[in-house]
Short mmCIF file of C-alpha atoms and ligand atoms in Angstrom, two decimals:
data_model
loop_
_atom_site.label_atom_id
_atom_site.label_comp_id
_atom_site.label_asym_id
_atom_site.label_seq_id
_atom_site.Cartn_x
_atom_site.Cartn_y
_atom_site.Cartn_z
CA MET H 7 219.59 63.49 14.37
CA THR H 8 221.98 60.16 15.01
CA VAL H 9 224.25 60.59 18.74
CA THR H 10 227.51 59.64 17.80
CA SER H 11 230.25 58.74 20.71
CA ILE H 12 231.89 62.31 20.44
CA ASN H 13 233.16 64.12 23.22
CA LYS H 14 235.06 66.93 21.94
CA THR H 15 234.13 68.92 19.13
CA ASP H 16 237.10 70.31 16.31
CA LEU H 17 234.94 73.85 15.49
CA GLY H 18 236.95 76.82 15.18
CA ASP H 19 236.49 79.98 17.38
CA SER H 20 234.18 81.90 14.92
CA ASP H 21 231.86 78.78 14.90
CA ARG H 22 231.88 78.18 18.45
CA PRO H 23 229.31 80.32 20.50
CA LYS H 24 230.47 82.21 22.91
CA HIS H 25 227.33 83.08 25.10
CA ILE H 26 224.77 80.08 25.79
CA VAL H 27 221.54 79.79 27.07
CA VAL H 28 219.39 76.43 28.40
CA VAL H 29 216.03 76.08 29.34
CA MET H 30 216.21 72.90 31.21
CA ASP H 31 212.87 70.79 30.62
CA GLY H 32 211.61 67.59 30.57
CA ASN H 33 212.79 66.54 34.23
CA GLY H 34 208.90 65.93 35.58
CA ARG H 35 208.06 63.59 32.22
CA TRP H 36 211.68 62.14 32.81
CA ALA H 37 210.84 60.68 35.84
CA LYS H 38 207.11 60.39 35.16
CA LYS H 39 207.98 57.76 32.64
CA ARG H 40 209.59 55.77 35.39
CA LEU H 41 207.06 56.30 37.54
CA MET H 42 208.84 58.09 40.16
CA PRO H 43 208.06 61.31 41.45
CA ARG H 44 209.17 64.88 39.93
CA THR H 45 211.35 65.41 42.37
CA ALA H 46 213.69 62.19 41.49
CA GLY H 47 213.47 63.88 37.86
CA HIS H 48 215.13 67.29 39.04
CA HIS H 49 217.63 65.78 41.07
CA ALA H 50 218.39 63.88 37.86
CA GLY H 51 218.83 67.24 35.74
CA VAL H 52 221.35 68.42 38.53
CA LYS H 53 223.28 65.96 36.97
CA SER H 54 223.05 66.87 33.58
CA THR H 55 223.83 70.44 34.83
CA ARG H 56 226.96 69.16 35.97
CA LYS H 57 227.89 67.40 32.83
CA ILE H 58 226.49 70.65 30.27
CA VAL H 59 229.27 72.85 32.68
CA GLU H 60 231.79 70.76 32.47
CA ALA H 61 231.17 70.22 28.57
CA CYS H 62 231.51 74.15 28.50
CA ILE H 63 234.52 74.38 30.19
CA GLN H 64 235.98 71.70 27.78
CA GLU H 65 234.53 73.47 24.77
CA LYS H 66 236.34 77.25 26.54
CA ILE H 67 232.60 78.73 25.99
CA GLN H 68 232.73 81.96 27.56
CA ALA H 69 228.94 82.13 29.27
CA LEU H 70 226.40 79.85 30.33
CA THR H 71 223.19 80.73 31.56
CA LEU H 72 220.46 78.29 33.04
CA PHE H 73 217.14 78.72 33.75
CA ALA H 74 216.68 77.21 36.84
CA PHE H 75 213.31 78.62 38.30
CA SER H 76 211.30 81.50 36.47
CA SER H 77 208.79 84.03 38.06
CA GLU H 78 205.77 81.63 36.77
CA ASN H 79 207.22 78.10 38.59
CA TRP H 80 205.93 79.48 41.82
CA LYS H 81 202.66 78.50 40.62
CA ARG H 82 203.85 74.74 40.61
CA PRO H 83 202.36 72.50 43.79
CA GLU H 84 203.48 73.61 47.15
CA GLN H 85 205.57 70.41 47.51
CA GLU H 86 207.21 70.55 44.16
CA VAL H 87 208.49 74.27 44.75
CA SER H 88 209.65 73.50 48.15
CA SER H 89 211.24 70.20 47.29
CA LEU H 90 212.78 72.30 44.60
CA MET H 91 214.59 75.51 46.74
CA GLN H 92 215.96 72.55 48.48
CA LEU H 93 217.59 70.84 45.81
CA PHE H 94 218.94 74.39 44.88
CA ILE H 95 220.56 74.75 48.32
CA SER H 96 221.90 71.08 48.34
CA THR H 97 223.19 71.61 45.12
CA LEU H 98 224.99 75.08 45.70
CA GLN H 99 226.07 73.52 48.75
CA SER H 100 227.75 70.52 46.81
CA GLU H 101 228.84 72.05 43.42
CA VAL H 102 230.49 75.55 44.60
CA LYS H 103 233.40 74.69 45.40
CA SER H 104 234.14 72.10 42.87
CA LEU H 105 233.14 74.98 40.66
CA HIS H 106 235.48 77.46 41.50
CA LYS H 107 238.81 75.19 41.50
CA GLN H 108 237.49 74.57 38.20
CA ASN H 109 237.58 78.55 38.10
CA VAL H 110 234.19 79.04 36.79
CA ARG H 111 232.37 82.24 37.64
CA VAL H 112 228.97 81.98 39.64
CA ARG H 113 226.16 84.89 39.21
CA PHE H 114 222.76 84.57 39.68
CA ILE H 115 220.26 86.87 37.61
CA GLY H 116 216.28 86.80 39.11
CA LYS H 117 214.45 88.40 41.89
CA CYS H 118 216.44 86.38 44.55
CA SER H 119 214.89 88.67 47.50
CA ALA H 120 211.62 86.13 47.24
CA PHE H 121 214.09 83.54 47.98
CA SER H 122 214.48 81.82 52.19
CA ASP H 123 217.46 83.83 53.98
CA LYS H 124 219.24 80.49 54.02
CA LEU H 125 219.05 80.15 50.02
CA GLN H 126 220.13 83.67 49.62
CA GLN H 127 223.32 82.91 51.34
CA LYS H 128 224.14 80.11 49.95
CA ILE H 129 223.19 82.33 46.56
CA ILE H 130 226.02 85.25 47.94
CA HIS H 131 228.56 82.87 48.92
CA ALA H 132 228.64 81.45 45.91
CA THR H 133 229.29 84.79 43.95
CA GLU H 134 231.48 85.84 46.37
CA LEU H 135 233.36 82.76 46.74
CA THR H 136 233.66 83.40 42.71
CA GLN H 137 233.68 86.30 42.13
CA ASN H 138 237.51 86.61 40.79
CA ASN H 139 237.80 83.53 38.86
CA THR H 140 238.09 84.28 34.85
CA GLY H 141 237.26 80.47 33.33
CA LEU H 142 233.71 79.94 32.54
CA GLN H 143 230.71 82.62 33.27
CA LEU H 144 227.36 80.77 34.69
CA ASN H 145 224.59 82.29 35.11
CA ILE H 146 221.60 80.46 36.98
CA ALA H 147 218.10 82.49 36.57
CA VAL H 148 216.46 82.28 39.44
CA ASN H 149 212.99 83.77 39.93
CA TYR H 150 213.55 85.32 36.45
CA GLY H 151 211.41 86.65 34.02
CA GLY H 152 212.49 88.23 30.90
CA ARG H 153 209.30 90.58 31.51
CA TRP H 154 209.95 91.68 34.68
CA ASP H 155 214.11 92.20 33.24
CA ILE H 156 212.58 94.82 30.72
CA ALA H 157 210.34 96.77 33.33
CA GLU H 158 212.93 96.43 35.62
CA ALA H 159 215.16 98.57 33.15
CA CYS H 160 212.41 100.70 32.58
CA LYS H 161 212.35 101.74 36.15
CA THR H 162 215.92 102.66 36.50
CA ILE H 163 215.61 104.53 33.15
CA ALA H 164 212.47 106.23 34.47
CA ALA H 165 214.11 107.47 37.58
CA LYS H 166 217.50 108.71 35.72
CA VAL H 167 215.30 110.66 34.24
CA GLN H 168 213.36 112.03 36.55
CA GLN H 169 216.62 112.66 38.09
CA GLY H 170 217.39 114.77 35.28
CA GLU H 171 220.38 112.16 34.50
CA LEU H 172 218.75 111.61 30.73
CA GLN H 173 216.58 113.06 28.69
CA PRO H 174 213.68 111.13 27.27
CA GLU H 175 215.52 111.11 24.10
CA ASP H 176 218.72 109.35 25.29
CA ILE H 177 216.47 106.24 25.81
CA SER H 178 217.32 103.67 22.67
CA ALA H 179 217.59 99.74 22.70
CA GLU H 180 221.92 100.99 23.41
CA LEU H 181 220.80 101.92 26.50
CA ILE H 182 218.10 99.34 27.35
CA ASP H 183 220.73 96.89 27.02
CA GLU H 184 222.83 98.79 29.77
CA TYR H 185 219.93 98.23 32.08
CA VAL H 186 218.88 93.93 31.30
CA CYS H 187 220.63 91.58 32.98
CA LEU H 188 224.03 89.97 31.61
CA LYS H 189 224.55 93.58 29.72
CA GLN H 190 228.30 92.48 31.02
CA LEU H 191 228.18 89.19 28.88
CA PRO H 192 228.20 88.99 24.88
CA GLU H 193 224.47 88.28 23.24
CA PRO H 194 223.62 84.44 23.35
CA ASP H 195 224.39 83.06 20.49
CA LEU H 196 222.71 79.77 21.38
CA PHE H 197 219.84 78.79 22.78
CA ILE H 198 219.24 75.39 23.77
CA ARG H 199 215.47 74.04 24.91
CA THR H 200 215.20 70.34 25.64
CA GLY H 201 212.18 68.25 26.70
CA GLY H 202 210.22 69.07 23.22
CA GLU H 203 208.60 72.25 23.43
CA MET H 204 209.05 74.89 20.92
CA ARG H 205 208.47 78.36 23.15
CA ILE H 206 211.01 80.78 24.80
CA SER H 207 208.74 80.52 28.60
CA ASN H 208 209.57 84.50 29.52
CA PHE H 209 213.75 83.69 29.13
CA LEU H 210 215.78 86.46 28.36
CA ILE H 211 213.41 87.80 25.99
CA TRP H 212 215.53 90.90 25.39
CA GLN H 213 218.59 89.41 25.14
CA LEU H 214 217.16 86.49 22.74
CA ALA H 215 216.73 89.38 19.67
CA TYR H 216 219.38 87.84 17.24
CA THR H 217 220.17 84.35 19.19
CA GLU H 218 219.63 80.83 17.08
CA LEU H 219 217.04 78.57 18.95
CA TYR H 220 217.65 74.69 19.15
CA PHE H 221 214.59 72.80 20.33
CA THR H 222 215.16 68.65 20.92
CA ASP H 223 213.04 66.13 22.03
CA VAL H 224 215.42 64.74 24.85
CA LEU H 225 214.55 65.60 28.11
CA TRP H 226 216.78 67.47 30.30
CA PRO H 227 217.96 64.57 32.62
CA ASP H 228 218.95 62.75 28.73
CA PHE H 229 220.74 65.81 27.80
CA LYS H 230 224.60 64.81 27.87
CA SER H 231 227.77 65.95 26.72
CA GLU H 232 227.05 64.12 23.31
CA GLU H 233 223.62 65.61 22.62
CA PHE H 234 224.99 69.05 23.85
CA LEU H 235 228.04 68.15 21.16
CA VAL H 236 225.44 67.71 18.58
CA ALA H 237 223.71 71.23 19.45
CA LEU H 238 227.08 72.79 19.00
CA ASN H 239 228.13 71.36 15.54
CA TRP H 240 224.33 72.48 14.43
CA TYR H 241 225.46 76.28 15.50
CA ALA H 242 228.12 75.97 13.45
CA GLY H 243 226.13 75.06 10.35
CA ARG H 244 223.55 78.25 11.35
CA GLN H 245 224.46 81.69 8.96
CA ARG H 246 223.95 84.10 10.93
CA ARG H 247 222.67 87.59 9.12
CA PHE H 248 222.06 90.33 11.72
CA GLY H 249 219.29 91.33 8.79
CA LYS H 250 222.36 90.94 5.95
CA THR H 251 221.96 88.84 2.80
CA GLY H 252 223.37 85.38 3.03
CA GLU H 253 225.79 86.82 -0.02
CA GLN H 254 226.96 89.84 2.22
CA VAL H 255 227.64 87.41 4.85
CA ASP H 256 229.78 85.60 2.68
CA GLU H 257 231.31 88.18 0.91
CA THR H 258 232.43 89.47 4.84
CA LYS H 259 234.22 86.10 5.68
CA THR H 260 235.94 85.63 2.39
CA SER H 261 237.30 89.32 2.64
CA GLN H 262 239.08 87.93 6.21
CA CYS H 263 240.42 85.19 5.03
C1 LIG T 21 211.81 72.40 34.46
O1 LIG T 21 211.46 70.93 33.70
C2 LIG T 21 212.98 71.89 34.98
C3 LIG T 21 212.95 72.83 35.77
C4 LIG T 21 211.38 74.58 36.80
C5 LIG T 21 213.91 73.07 37.66
C6 LIG T 21 215.25 73.05 36.25
C7 LIG T 21 216.16 72.81 37.66
C8 LIG T 21 217.31 71.93 38.24
C9 LIG T 21 217.53 70.87 36.68
C10 LIG T 21 217.73 72.04 38.97
C11 LIG T 21 219.75 72.70 38.43
C12 LIG T 21 219.93 73.69 39.68
C13 LIG T 21 220.75 74.38 40.13
C14 LIG T 21 221.44 74.94 41.29
C15 LIG T 21 221.62 75.11 38.73
P1 LIG T 21 209.71 70.50 33.99
O2 LIG T 21 210.12 70.21 35.98
O3 LIG T 21 208.99 71.47 33.89
O4 LIG T 21 209.66 69.05 32.98
P2 LIG T 21 208.26 68.70 32.73
O5 LIG T 21 208.04 69.37 31.55
O6 LIG T 21 208.52 67.45 32.05
O7 LIG T 21 207.24 68.59 33.55
#
């Protein structure tokens, strides 16, 4: 698709996703193409992240969830993992003040106890500093895996059954919804994955049940606000049926006009 030089959409509220989730893929390949180390790709990726956060604020998106480090990413070479940890620390250090100024509320999902004390402190600081902000809800998934998320929810529910607070018959999809990450937000409307791969890679697998999936070959460091607006316009053209027929959805739309 040709990217035009638009820098703002004129989408109506009903065509605009409330919650967008992103797999920021392609940093390594971006660097390799330039004969640079993979870590240079991650550094360039931070610039795209900043641009997309700004675009979400401009487009009045309620929530943005970014996959920064998966529970499987520990398998990468030790040097890359350690450089990513360093990058998270320095990025939180340099960006949090400005995010706070822009009224962004920052939260983290994933098993943060696996990180160094220094990184955990940055995570706590960012969360606490921005906790009363009412603008964009920015969730950063670190050491996160969708299967882990579901297993944690099951553990909590099982403990409640053991204590007699819940009966096994009380367990339903709606109940599990209450215990998985991001329960306080609308379910993701739009999933974006850059870098050409067409898979979900264990990201929010419970929450993505009805999400529209957008894949692009553009590598994350090249994914700027123009590319993001292309994805938003693509989303606006989708008909979300949630199990209904297209005709039923059209009828409901007409009756609301
Ligand atoms: C995947 O690309 C990218 C990552 C595992 C790291 C993403 C992290 C950032 C962009 C930094 C953002 C920082 C914060 C604090 C939100 P890849 O390395 O798998 O790329 P490849 O598929 O080309 O090898």
